[in-house]
Short mmCIF file of C-alpha atoms in Angstrom, two decimals:
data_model
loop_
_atom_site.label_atom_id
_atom_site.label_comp_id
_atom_site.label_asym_id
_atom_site.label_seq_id
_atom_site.Cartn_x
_atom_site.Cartn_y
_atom_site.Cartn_z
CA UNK A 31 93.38 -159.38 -85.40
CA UNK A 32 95.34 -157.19 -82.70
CA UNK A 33 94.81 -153.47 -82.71
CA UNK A 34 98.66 -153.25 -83.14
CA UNK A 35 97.70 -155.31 -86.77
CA UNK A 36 95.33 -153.52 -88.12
CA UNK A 37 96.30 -151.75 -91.47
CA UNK A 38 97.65 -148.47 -91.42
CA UNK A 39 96.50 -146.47 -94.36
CA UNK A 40 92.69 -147.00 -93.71
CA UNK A 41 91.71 -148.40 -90.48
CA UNK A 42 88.52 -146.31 -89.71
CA UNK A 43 87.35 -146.02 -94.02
CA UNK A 44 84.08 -148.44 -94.09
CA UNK A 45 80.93 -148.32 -96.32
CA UNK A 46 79.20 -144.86 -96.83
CA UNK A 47 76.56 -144.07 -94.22
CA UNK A 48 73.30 -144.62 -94.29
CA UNK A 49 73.52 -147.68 -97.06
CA UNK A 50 75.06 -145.23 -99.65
CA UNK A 51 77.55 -147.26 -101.35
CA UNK A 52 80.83 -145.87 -103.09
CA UNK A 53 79.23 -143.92 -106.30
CA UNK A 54 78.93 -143.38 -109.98
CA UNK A 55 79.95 -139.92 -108.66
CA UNK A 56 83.47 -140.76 -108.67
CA UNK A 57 83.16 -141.89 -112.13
CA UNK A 58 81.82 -138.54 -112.91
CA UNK A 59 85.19 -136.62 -111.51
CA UNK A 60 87.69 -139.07 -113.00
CA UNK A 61 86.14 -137.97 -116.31
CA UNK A 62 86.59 -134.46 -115.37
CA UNK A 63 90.16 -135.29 -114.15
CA UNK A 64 91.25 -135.17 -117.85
CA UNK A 65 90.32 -131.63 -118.52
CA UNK A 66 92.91 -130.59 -115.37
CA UNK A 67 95.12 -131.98 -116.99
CA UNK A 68 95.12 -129.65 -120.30
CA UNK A 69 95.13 -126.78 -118.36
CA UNK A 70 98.12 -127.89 -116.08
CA UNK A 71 100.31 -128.57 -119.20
CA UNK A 72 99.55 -125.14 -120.73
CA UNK A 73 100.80 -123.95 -117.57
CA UNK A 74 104.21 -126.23 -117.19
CA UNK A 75 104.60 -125.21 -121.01
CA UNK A 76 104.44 -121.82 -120.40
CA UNK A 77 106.44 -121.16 -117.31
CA UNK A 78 109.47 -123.54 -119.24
CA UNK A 79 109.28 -122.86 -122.53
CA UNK A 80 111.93 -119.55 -122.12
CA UNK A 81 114.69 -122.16 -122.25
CA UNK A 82 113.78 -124.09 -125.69
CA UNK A 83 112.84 -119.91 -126.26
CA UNK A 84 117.05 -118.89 -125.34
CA UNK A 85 118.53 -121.84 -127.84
CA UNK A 86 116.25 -119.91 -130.80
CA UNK A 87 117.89 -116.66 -130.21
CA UNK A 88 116.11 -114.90 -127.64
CA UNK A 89 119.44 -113.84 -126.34
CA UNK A 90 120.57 -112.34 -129.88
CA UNK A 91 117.37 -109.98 -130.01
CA UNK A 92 117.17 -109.63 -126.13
CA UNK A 93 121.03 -108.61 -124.96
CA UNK A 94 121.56 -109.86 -121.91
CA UNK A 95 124.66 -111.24 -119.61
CA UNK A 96 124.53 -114.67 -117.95
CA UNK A 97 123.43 -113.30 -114.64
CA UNK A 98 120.34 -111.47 -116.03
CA UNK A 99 119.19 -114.19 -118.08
CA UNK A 100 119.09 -116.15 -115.07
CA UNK A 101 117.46 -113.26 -113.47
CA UNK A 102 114.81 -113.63 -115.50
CA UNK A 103 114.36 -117.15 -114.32
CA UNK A 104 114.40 -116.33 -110.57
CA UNK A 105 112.24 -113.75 -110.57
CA UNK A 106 109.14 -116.40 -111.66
CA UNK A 107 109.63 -118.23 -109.08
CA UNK A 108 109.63 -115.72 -106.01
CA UNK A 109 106.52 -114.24 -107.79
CA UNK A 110 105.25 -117.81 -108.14
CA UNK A 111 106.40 -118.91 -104.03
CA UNK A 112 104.70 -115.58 -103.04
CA UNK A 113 101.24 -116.07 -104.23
CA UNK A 114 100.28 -120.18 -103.93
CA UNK A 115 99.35 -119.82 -99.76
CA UNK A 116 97.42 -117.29 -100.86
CA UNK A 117 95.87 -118.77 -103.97
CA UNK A 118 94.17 -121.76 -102.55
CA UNK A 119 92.69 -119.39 -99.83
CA UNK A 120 91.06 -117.63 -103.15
CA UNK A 121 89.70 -120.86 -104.86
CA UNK A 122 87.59 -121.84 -101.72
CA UNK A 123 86.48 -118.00 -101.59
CA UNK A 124 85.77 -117.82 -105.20
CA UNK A 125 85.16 -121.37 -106.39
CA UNK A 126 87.29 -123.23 -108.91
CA UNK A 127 84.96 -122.54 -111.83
CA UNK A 128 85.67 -119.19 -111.84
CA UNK A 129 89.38 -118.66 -110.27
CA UNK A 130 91.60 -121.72 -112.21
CA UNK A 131 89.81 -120.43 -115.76
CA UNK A 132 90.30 -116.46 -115.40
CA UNK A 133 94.08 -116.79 -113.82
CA UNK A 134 94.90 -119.09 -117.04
CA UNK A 135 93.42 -116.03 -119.08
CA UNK A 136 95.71 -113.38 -117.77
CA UNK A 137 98.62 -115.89 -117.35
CA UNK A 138 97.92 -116.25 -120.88
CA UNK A 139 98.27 -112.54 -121.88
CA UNK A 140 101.67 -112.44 -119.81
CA UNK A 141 103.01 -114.85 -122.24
CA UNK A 142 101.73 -113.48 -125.50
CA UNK A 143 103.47 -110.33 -124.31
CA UNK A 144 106.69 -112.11 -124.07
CA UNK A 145 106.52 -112.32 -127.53
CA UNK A 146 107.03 -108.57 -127.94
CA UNK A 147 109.81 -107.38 -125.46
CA UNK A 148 112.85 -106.13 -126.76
CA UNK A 149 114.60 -105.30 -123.35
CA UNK A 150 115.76 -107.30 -120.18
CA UNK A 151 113.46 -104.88 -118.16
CA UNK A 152 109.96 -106.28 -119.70
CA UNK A 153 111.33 -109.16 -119.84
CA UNK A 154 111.62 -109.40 -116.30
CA UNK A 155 108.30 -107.83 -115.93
CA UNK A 156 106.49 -110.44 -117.83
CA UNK A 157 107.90 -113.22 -115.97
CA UNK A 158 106.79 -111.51 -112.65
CA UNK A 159 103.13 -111.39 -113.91
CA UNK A 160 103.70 -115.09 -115.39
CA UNK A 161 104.32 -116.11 -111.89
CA UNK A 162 101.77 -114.00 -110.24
CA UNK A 163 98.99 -115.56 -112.48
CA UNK A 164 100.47 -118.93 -112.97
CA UNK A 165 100.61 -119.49 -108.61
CA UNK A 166 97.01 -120.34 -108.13
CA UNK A 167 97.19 -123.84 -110.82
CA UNK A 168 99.34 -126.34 -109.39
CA UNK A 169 98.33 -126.12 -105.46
CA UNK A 170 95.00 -124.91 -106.67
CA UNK A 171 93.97 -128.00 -108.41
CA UNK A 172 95.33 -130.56 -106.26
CA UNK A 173 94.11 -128.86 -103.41
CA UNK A 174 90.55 -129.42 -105.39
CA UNK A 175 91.35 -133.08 -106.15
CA UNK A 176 92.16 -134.04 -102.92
CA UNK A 177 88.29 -132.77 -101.45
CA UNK A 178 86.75 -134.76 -104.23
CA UNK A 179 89.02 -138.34 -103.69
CA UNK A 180 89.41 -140.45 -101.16
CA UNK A 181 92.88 -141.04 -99.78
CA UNK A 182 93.71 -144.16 -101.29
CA UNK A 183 92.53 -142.85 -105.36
CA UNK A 184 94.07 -139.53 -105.28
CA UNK A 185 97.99 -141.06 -106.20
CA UNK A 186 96.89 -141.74 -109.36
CA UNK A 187 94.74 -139.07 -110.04
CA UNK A 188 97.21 -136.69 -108.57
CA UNK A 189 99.89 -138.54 -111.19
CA UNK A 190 97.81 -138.66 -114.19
CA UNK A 191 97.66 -134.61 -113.63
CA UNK A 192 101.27 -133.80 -112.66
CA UNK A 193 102.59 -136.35 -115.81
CA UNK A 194 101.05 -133.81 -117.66
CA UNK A 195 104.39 -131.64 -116.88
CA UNK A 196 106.34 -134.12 -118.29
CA UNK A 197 104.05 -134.44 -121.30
CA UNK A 198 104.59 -130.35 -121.57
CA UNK A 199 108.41 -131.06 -121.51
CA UNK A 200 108.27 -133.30 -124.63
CA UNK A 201 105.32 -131.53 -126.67
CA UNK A 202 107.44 -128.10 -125.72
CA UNK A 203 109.99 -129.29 -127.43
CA UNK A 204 108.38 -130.79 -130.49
CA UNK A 205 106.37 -127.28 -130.40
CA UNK A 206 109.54 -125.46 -130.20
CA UNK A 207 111.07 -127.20 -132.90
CA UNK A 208 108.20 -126.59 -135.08
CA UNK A 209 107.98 -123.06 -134.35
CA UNK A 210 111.98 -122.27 -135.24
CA UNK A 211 110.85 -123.12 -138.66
CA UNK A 212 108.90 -119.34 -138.43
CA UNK A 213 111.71 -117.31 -137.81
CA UNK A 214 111.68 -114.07 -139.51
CA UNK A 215 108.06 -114.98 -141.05
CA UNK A 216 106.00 -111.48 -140.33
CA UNK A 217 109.31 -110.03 -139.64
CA UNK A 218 109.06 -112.13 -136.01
CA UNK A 219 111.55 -114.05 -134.59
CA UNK A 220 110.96 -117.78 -133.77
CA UNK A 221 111.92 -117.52 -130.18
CA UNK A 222 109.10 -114.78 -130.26
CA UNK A 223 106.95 -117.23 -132.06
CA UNK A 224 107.33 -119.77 -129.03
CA UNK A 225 106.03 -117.00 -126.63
CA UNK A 226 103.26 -115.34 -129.34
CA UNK A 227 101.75 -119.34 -129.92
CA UNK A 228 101.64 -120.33 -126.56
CA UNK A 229 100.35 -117.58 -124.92
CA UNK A 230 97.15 -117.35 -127.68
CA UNK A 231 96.68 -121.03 -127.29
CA UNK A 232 96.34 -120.57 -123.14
CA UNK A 233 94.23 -117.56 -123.76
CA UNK A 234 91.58 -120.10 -125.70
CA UNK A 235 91.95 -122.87 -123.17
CA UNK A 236 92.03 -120.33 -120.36
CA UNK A 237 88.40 -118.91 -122.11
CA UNK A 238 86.90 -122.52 -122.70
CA UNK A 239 88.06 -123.88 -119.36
CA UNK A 240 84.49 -121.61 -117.77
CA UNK A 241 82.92 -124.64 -119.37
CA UNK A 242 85.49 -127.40 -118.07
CA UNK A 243 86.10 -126.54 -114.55
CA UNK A 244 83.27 -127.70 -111.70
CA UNK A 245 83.11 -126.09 -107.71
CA UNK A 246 83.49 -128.76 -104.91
CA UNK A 247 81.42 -131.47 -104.35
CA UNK A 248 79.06 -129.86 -101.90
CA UNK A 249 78.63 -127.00 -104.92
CA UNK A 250 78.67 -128.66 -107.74
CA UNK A 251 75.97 -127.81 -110.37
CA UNK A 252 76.16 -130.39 -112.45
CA UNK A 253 75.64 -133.26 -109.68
CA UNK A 254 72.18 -133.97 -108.22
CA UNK A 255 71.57 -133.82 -104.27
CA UNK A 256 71.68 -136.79 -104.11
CA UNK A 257 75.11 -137.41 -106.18
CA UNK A 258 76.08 -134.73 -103.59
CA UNK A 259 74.99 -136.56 -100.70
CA UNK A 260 77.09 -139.58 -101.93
CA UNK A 261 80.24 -137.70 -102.58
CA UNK A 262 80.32 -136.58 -99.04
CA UNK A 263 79.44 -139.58 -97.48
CA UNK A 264 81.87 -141.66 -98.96
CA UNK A 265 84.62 -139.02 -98.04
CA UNK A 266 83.38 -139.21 -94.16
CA UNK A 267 83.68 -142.57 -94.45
CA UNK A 268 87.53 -141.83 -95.51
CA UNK A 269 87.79 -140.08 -92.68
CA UNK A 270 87.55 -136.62 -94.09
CA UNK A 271 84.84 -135.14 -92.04
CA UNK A 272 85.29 -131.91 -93.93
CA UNK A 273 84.31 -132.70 -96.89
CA UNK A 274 81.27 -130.33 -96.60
CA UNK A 275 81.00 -126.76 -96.03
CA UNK A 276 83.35 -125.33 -93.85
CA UNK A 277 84.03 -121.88 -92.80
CA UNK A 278 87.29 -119.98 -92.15
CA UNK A 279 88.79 -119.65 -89.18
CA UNK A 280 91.98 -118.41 -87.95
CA UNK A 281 92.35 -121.87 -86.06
CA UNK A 282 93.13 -123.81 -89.35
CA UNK A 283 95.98 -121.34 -90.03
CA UNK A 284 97.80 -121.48 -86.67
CA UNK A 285 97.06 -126.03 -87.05
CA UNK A 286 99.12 -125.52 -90.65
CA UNK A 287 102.24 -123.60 -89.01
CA UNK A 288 102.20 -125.28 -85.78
CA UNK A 289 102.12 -128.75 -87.42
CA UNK A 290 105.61 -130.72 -87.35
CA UNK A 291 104.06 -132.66 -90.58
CA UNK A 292 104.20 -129.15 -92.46
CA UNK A 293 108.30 -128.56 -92.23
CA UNK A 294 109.22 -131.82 -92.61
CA UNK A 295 107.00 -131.81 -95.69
CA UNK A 296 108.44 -128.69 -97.24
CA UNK A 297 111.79 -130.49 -96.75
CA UNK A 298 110.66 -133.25 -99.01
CA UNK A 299 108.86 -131.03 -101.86
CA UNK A 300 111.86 -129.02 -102.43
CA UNK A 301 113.96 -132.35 -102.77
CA UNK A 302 112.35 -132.66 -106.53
CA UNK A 303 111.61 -129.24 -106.93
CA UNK A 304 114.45 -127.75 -107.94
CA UNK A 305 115.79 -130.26 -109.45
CA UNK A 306 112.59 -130.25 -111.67
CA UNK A 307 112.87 -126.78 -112.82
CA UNK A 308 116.88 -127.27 -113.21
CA UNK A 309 116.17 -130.03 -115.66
CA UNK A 310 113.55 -128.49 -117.38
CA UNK A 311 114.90 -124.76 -117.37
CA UNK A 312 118.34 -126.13 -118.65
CA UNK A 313 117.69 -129.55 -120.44
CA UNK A 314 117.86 -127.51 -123.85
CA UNK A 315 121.19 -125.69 -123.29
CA UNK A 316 122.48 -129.10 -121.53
CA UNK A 317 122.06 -131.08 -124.32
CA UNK A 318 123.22 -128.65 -127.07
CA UNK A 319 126.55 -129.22 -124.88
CA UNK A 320 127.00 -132.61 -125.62
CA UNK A 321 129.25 -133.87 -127.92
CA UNK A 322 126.95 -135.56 -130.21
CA UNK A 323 125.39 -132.29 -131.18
CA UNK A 324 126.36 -128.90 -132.52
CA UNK A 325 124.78 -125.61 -130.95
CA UNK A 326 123.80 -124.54 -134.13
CA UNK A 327 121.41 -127.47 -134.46
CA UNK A 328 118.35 -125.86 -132.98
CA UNK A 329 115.86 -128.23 -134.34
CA UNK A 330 117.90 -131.52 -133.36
CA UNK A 331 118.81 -130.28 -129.65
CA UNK A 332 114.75 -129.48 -129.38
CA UNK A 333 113.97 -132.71 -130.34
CA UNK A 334 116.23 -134.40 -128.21
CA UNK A 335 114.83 -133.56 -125.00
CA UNK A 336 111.71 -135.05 -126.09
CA UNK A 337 112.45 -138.82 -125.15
CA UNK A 338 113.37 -137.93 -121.43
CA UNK A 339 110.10 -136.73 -120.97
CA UNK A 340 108.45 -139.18 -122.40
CA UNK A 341 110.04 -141.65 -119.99
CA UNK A 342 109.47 -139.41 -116.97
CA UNK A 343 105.35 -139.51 -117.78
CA UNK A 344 105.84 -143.41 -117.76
CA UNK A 345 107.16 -143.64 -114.62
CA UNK A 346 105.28 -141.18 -113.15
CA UNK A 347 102.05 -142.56 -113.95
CA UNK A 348 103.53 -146.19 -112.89
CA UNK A 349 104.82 -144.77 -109.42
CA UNK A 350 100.75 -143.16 -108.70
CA UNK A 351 99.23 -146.45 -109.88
CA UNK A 352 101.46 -148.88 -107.17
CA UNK A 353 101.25 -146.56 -104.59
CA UNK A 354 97.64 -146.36 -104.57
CA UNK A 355 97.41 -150.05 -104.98
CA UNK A 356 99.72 -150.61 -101.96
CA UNK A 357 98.63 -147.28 -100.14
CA UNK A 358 102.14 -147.05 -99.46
CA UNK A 359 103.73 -143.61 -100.34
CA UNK A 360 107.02 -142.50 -98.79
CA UNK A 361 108.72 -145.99 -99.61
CA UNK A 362 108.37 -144.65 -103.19
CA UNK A 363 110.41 -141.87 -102.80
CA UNK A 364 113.32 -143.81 -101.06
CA UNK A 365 112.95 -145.47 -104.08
CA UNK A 366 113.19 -142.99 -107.04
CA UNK A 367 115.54 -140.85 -105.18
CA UNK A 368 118.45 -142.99 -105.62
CA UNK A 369 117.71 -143.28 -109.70
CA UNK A 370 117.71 -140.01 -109.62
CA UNK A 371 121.23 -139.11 -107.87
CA UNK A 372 122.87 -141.69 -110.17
CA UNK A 373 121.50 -140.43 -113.39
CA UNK A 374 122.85 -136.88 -112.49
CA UNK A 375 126.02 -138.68 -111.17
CA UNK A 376 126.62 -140.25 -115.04
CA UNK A 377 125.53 -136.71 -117.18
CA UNK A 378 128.27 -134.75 -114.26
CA UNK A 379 130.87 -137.51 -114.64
CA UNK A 380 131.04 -138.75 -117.89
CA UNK A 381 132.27 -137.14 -120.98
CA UNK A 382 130.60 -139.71 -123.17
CA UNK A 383 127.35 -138.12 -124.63
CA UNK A 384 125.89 -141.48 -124.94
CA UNK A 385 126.08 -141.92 -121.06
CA UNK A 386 124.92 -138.80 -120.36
CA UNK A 387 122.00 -138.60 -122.56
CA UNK A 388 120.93 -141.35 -120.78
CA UNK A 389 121.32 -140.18 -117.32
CA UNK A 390 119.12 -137.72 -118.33
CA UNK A 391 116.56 -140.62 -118.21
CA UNK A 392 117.70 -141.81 -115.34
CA UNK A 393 117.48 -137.76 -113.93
CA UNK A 394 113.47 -137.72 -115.06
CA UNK A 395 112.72 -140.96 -113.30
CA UNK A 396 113.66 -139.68 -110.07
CA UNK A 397 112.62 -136.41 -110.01
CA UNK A 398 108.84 -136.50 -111.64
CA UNK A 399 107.50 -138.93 -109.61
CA UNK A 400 108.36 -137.87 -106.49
CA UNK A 401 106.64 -134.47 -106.90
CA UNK A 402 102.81 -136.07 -107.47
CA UNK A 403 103.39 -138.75 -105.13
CA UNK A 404 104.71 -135.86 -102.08
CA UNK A 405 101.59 -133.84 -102.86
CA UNK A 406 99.53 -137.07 -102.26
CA UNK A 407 101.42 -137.70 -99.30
CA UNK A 408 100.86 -134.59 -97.95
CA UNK A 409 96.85 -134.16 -98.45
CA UNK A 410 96.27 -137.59 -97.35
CA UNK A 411 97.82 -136.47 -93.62
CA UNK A 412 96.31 -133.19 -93.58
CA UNK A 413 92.23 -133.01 -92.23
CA UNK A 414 90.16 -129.87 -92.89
CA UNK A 415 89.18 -127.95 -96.10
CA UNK A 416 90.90 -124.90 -95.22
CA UNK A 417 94.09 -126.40 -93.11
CA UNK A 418 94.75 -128.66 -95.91
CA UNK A 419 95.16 -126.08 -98.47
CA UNK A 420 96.64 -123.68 -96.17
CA UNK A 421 99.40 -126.38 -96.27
CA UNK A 422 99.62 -127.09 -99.68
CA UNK A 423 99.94 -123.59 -100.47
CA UNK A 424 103.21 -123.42 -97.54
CA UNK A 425 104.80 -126.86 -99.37
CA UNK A 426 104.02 -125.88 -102.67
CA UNK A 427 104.93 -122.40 -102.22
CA UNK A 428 108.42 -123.45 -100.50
CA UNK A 429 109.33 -125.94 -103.26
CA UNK A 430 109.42 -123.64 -106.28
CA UNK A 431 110.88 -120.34 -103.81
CA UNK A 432 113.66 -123.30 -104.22
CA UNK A 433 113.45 -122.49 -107.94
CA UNK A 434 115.29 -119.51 -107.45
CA UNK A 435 118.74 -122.18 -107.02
CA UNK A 436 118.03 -124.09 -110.16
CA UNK A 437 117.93 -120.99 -112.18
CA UNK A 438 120.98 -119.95 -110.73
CA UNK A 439 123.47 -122.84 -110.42
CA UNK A 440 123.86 -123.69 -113.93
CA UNK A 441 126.79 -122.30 -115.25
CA UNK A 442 130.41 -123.11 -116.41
CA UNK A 443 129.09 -124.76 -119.50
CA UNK A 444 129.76 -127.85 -120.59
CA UNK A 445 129.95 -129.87 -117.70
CA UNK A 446 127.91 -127.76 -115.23
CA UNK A 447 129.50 -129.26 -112.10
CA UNK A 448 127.95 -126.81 -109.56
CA UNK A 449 124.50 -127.45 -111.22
CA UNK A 450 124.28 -130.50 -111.04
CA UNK A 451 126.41 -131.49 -108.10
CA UNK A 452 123.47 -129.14 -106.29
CA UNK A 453 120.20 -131.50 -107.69
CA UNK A 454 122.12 -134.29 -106.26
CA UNK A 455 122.71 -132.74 -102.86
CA UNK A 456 118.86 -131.63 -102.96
CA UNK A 457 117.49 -135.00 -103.97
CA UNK A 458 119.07 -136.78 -101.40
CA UNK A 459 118.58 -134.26 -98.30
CA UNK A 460 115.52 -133.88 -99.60
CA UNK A 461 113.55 -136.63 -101.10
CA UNK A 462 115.96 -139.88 -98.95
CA UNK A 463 116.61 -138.16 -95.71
CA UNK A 464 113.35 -136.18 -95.97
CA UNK A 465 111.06 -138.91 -96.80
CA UNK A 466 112.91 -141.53 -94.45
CA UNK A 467 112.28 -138.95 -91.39
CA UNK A 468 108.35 -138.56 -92.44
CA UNK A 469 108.26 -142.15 -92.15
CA UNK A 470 109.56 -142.47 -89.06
CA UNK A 471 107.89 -139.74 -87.31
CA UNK A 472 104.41 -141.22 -88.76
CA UNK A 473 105.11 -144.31 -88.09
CA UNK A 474 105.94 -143.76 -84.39
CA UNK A 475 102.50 -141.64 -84.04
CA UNK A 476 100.74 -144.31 -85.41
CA UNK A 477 101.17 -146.46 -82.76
CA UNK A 478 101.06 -144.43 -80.03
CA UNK A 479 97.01 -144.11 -81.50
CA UNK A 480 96.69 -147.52 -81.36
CA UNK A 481 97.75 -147.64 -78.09
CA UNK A 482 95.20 -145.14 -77.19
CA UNK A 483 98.03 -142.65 -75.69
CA UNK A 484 96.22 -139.67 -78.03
CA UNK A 485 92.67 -140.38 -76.78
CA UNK A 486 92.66 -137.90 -73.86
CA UNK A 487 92.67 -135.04 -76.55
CA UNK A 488 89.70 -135.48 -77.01
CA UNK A 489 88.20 -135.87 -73.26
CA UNK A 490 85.81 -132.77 -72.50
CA UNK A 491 85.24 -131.52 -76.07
CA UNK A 492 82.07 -131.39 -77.61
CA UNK A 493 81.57 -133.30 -81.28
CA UNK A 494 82.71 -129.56 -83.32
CA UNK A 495 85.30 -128.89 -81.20
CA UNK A 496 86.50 -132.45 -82.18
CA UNK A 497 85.59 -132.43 -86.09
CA UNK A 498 87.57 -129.01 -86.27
CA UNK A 499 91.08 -130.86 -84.48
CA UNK A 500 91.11 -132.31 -87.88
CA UNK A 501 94.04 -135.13 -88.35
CA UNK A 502 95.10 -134.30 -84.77
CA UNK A 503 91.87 -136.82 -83.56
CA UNK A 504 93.06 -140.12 -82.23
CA UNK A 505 91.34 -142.49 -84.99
CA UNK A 506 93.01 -140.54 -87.19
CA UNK A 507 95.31 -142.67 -88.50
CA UNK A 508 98.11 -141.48 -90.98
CA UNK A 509 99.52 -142.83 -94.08
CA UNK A 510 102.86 -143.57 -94.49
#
């Protein structure tokens, strides 16, 4: 085979050093895999469940105009945007078993208060908190996942943990649902039932989580030396010659920011984004708009934006498993992006509520599985502990500061033009052109490597200095 031949995705992977093959310790972390899962859709649940919380009332109890409601929205997310970069910097400082349990803990107590406010003020204050506690999760944990995986296993896993956002979309309904059934009991409301359930249920999976969550693989108590020894050796063999202990340095900070890879990235995340948190913020009130339902039917219009999310785990899941089998990513998003544009096209265009009810299928299909599959994207180009999260935390943090549009472009009820003529516009800037560019860009790197135009970089430096260039080494070779 030609050097211009050879496979893409993993030309320098081979078996683990020193006869080590690939381990039972991977078995061990896919177990734990589940567990991040829980705690991730507490935390989608939470941060979302204000809207199935607005269509019980909240705004009877809670007097409020259009634009402060939304306020109320917006001011999550620049909380939320504010805090990630710095969050992952925290996990590596503090270790996962102790930072992802005790932020789900307070985030916890920022919900349960929501249950009690009787003015737009705490309101707002609570979800400020909510996003100040919640930041850490999402970048936190697949920040983790990606030093425990090799590049070609973390799509799924990275899917199997982000369709748990879907699965908090249905099961927040459901819950929601349920819970209207409670207003007035104790003299509560049922919107303040959906805030006062929640938030005690993430307080006791926030507590029991300091049993749940491990430290990375180099720390890990519950792995032997020599389980440890494997872990690492099989990520080196990815590639990933951080996978051990590395320290901080300012160098892995100025790689993230100088790094094309990290703009263009940002570009794609915030193509699903805010479309996400449109759909979820506003599936409640969009469907209690449609024809085929009354507004005063709280319980049906909860239930009804259960299947959407059902469908949107499906495909999520589906999209992680192909990509990892192909070790393809961006083609994926080319893919789902154009689902996704059409399904908004048919709820915006049509005034049959069949039709739109089912673009809203159409809408989860190409938004959900984009986000997982990004994140993947983006760790599996990105070499070095601390640059890697540094990174994460910029894309992740970018993407929901774009939050702040999806909780402020739905409006002019029933047909919400502006809202969702602006998901379109983001999901194909975003994901299409965003994705396509990636692609390109990678693509054209790629072979310049193979050509051996990048191996001067290294010429003079000893074997640190060329461990701590991370994915900017020649036989680095990205995935595309």
């Amino acid at each position: 085979m030609s050097d211009s031949e050879r496979p893409i995705l993993h030309k320098t992977a081979s078996p683990a050093p020193s006869g080590i093959t690939d381990p039972d310790a991977g078995k061990t972390d896919a177990e734990r895999a589940k567990e991040l899962c829980l705690l991730y859709l507490i935390c989608f649940l939470d941060r979302t469940n204000i809207g199935n919380a607005r269509i019980a009332g909240l705004l009877d109890d809670v007097p409020m105009t259009t634009s402060e409601y939304n306020a109320t929205l917006t001011i999550f997310f620049v909380a939320y945007a504010l805090f990630e970069a710095l969050a992952n910097f925290l996990l590596k400082k503090m270790k996962p078993s102790i930072f992802i349990p005790g932020i789900m803990v307070l985030w916890g107590f920022c919900m349960l208060g929501m249950g009690f406010v009787r003015s737009w003020s705490g309101l707002m204050a609570a979800r400020w908190w909510l996003g100040v506690t919640e930041a850490g999760l999402f970048p936190g944990i697949n920040y983790y996942l990606s030093c425990w995986y090799k590049r070609s296993e973390f799509g799924m896993r990275a899917a199997i943990f982000f369709s748990s956002a879907a699965i908090a979309g249905s099961f927040g309904g459901l819950l929601a649902a349920a819970i209207a059934n409670m207003d007035g009991a104790m003299g509560i409301a049922g919107w303040a039932w959906i805030f006062i359930i929640e938030g005690i249920l993430t307080i006791l999976i926030g507590i029991a989580s300091f049993w749940m969550v491990h430290d990375f693989p180099n720390e890990a108590t519950f792995l032997s030396n020599e389980d440890k020894a494997r872990v690492l050796l099989r990520l080196k063999a990815d590639n990933q010659s951080s996978a051990g202990h590395e320290e901080f340095k300012l160098l892995y900070l100025w790689q993230a920011c100088v790094d094309w890879k990290t703009w263009v990235a940002m570009v794609i995340y915030m193509g699903p984004l805010m479309p996400l948190y449109s759909f979820s913020l506003f599936l409640p009130s969009i469907i209690q708009e449609m024809s085929f339902t009354t507004p005063d039917s709280v319980v049906r219009n909860q239930l009804l934006t259960v299947p959407p999310y059902v469908i949107a785990a499906v495909a999520t899941l589906a999209v992680g498993y192909w990509s990892d089998l192909t070790g393809k990513r961006g083609v994926y998003n080319l893919v789902c992006a154009p689902i996704g544009i059409t399904g908004f096209i048919m709820v915006m265009a049509s005034t049959n509520p069949v039709v739109q009810y089912l673009g809203t299928f159409l809408g989860t299909v190409g938004i959900y599985p984009c986000i997982p599959l990004t994140i993947t994207w983006v760790a599996n180009n990105v070499e070095g502990m601390y640059k890697r999260g540094i990174v994460l935390g910029f894309v992740i943090g970018w993407g929901n500061l774009n939050g702040i549009v999806s909780s402020n472009v739905y409006y002019n009820a029933p047909r919400f033009f502006e809202g969702h003529g602006a998901v379109i516009a983001y999901q194909f800037v975003g994901i299409f052109v965003g994705s396509l560019s990636m692609m390109l860009l990678l693509g054209i790197e790629n072979r310049a490597r193979r050509a051996g135009r990048r191996d001067h970089l290294v010429e003079g430096k000893s074997p640190q200095e060329v461990r701590e260039m991370g994915d900017n080494q020649p036989d680095f070779t990205y995935t595309l």
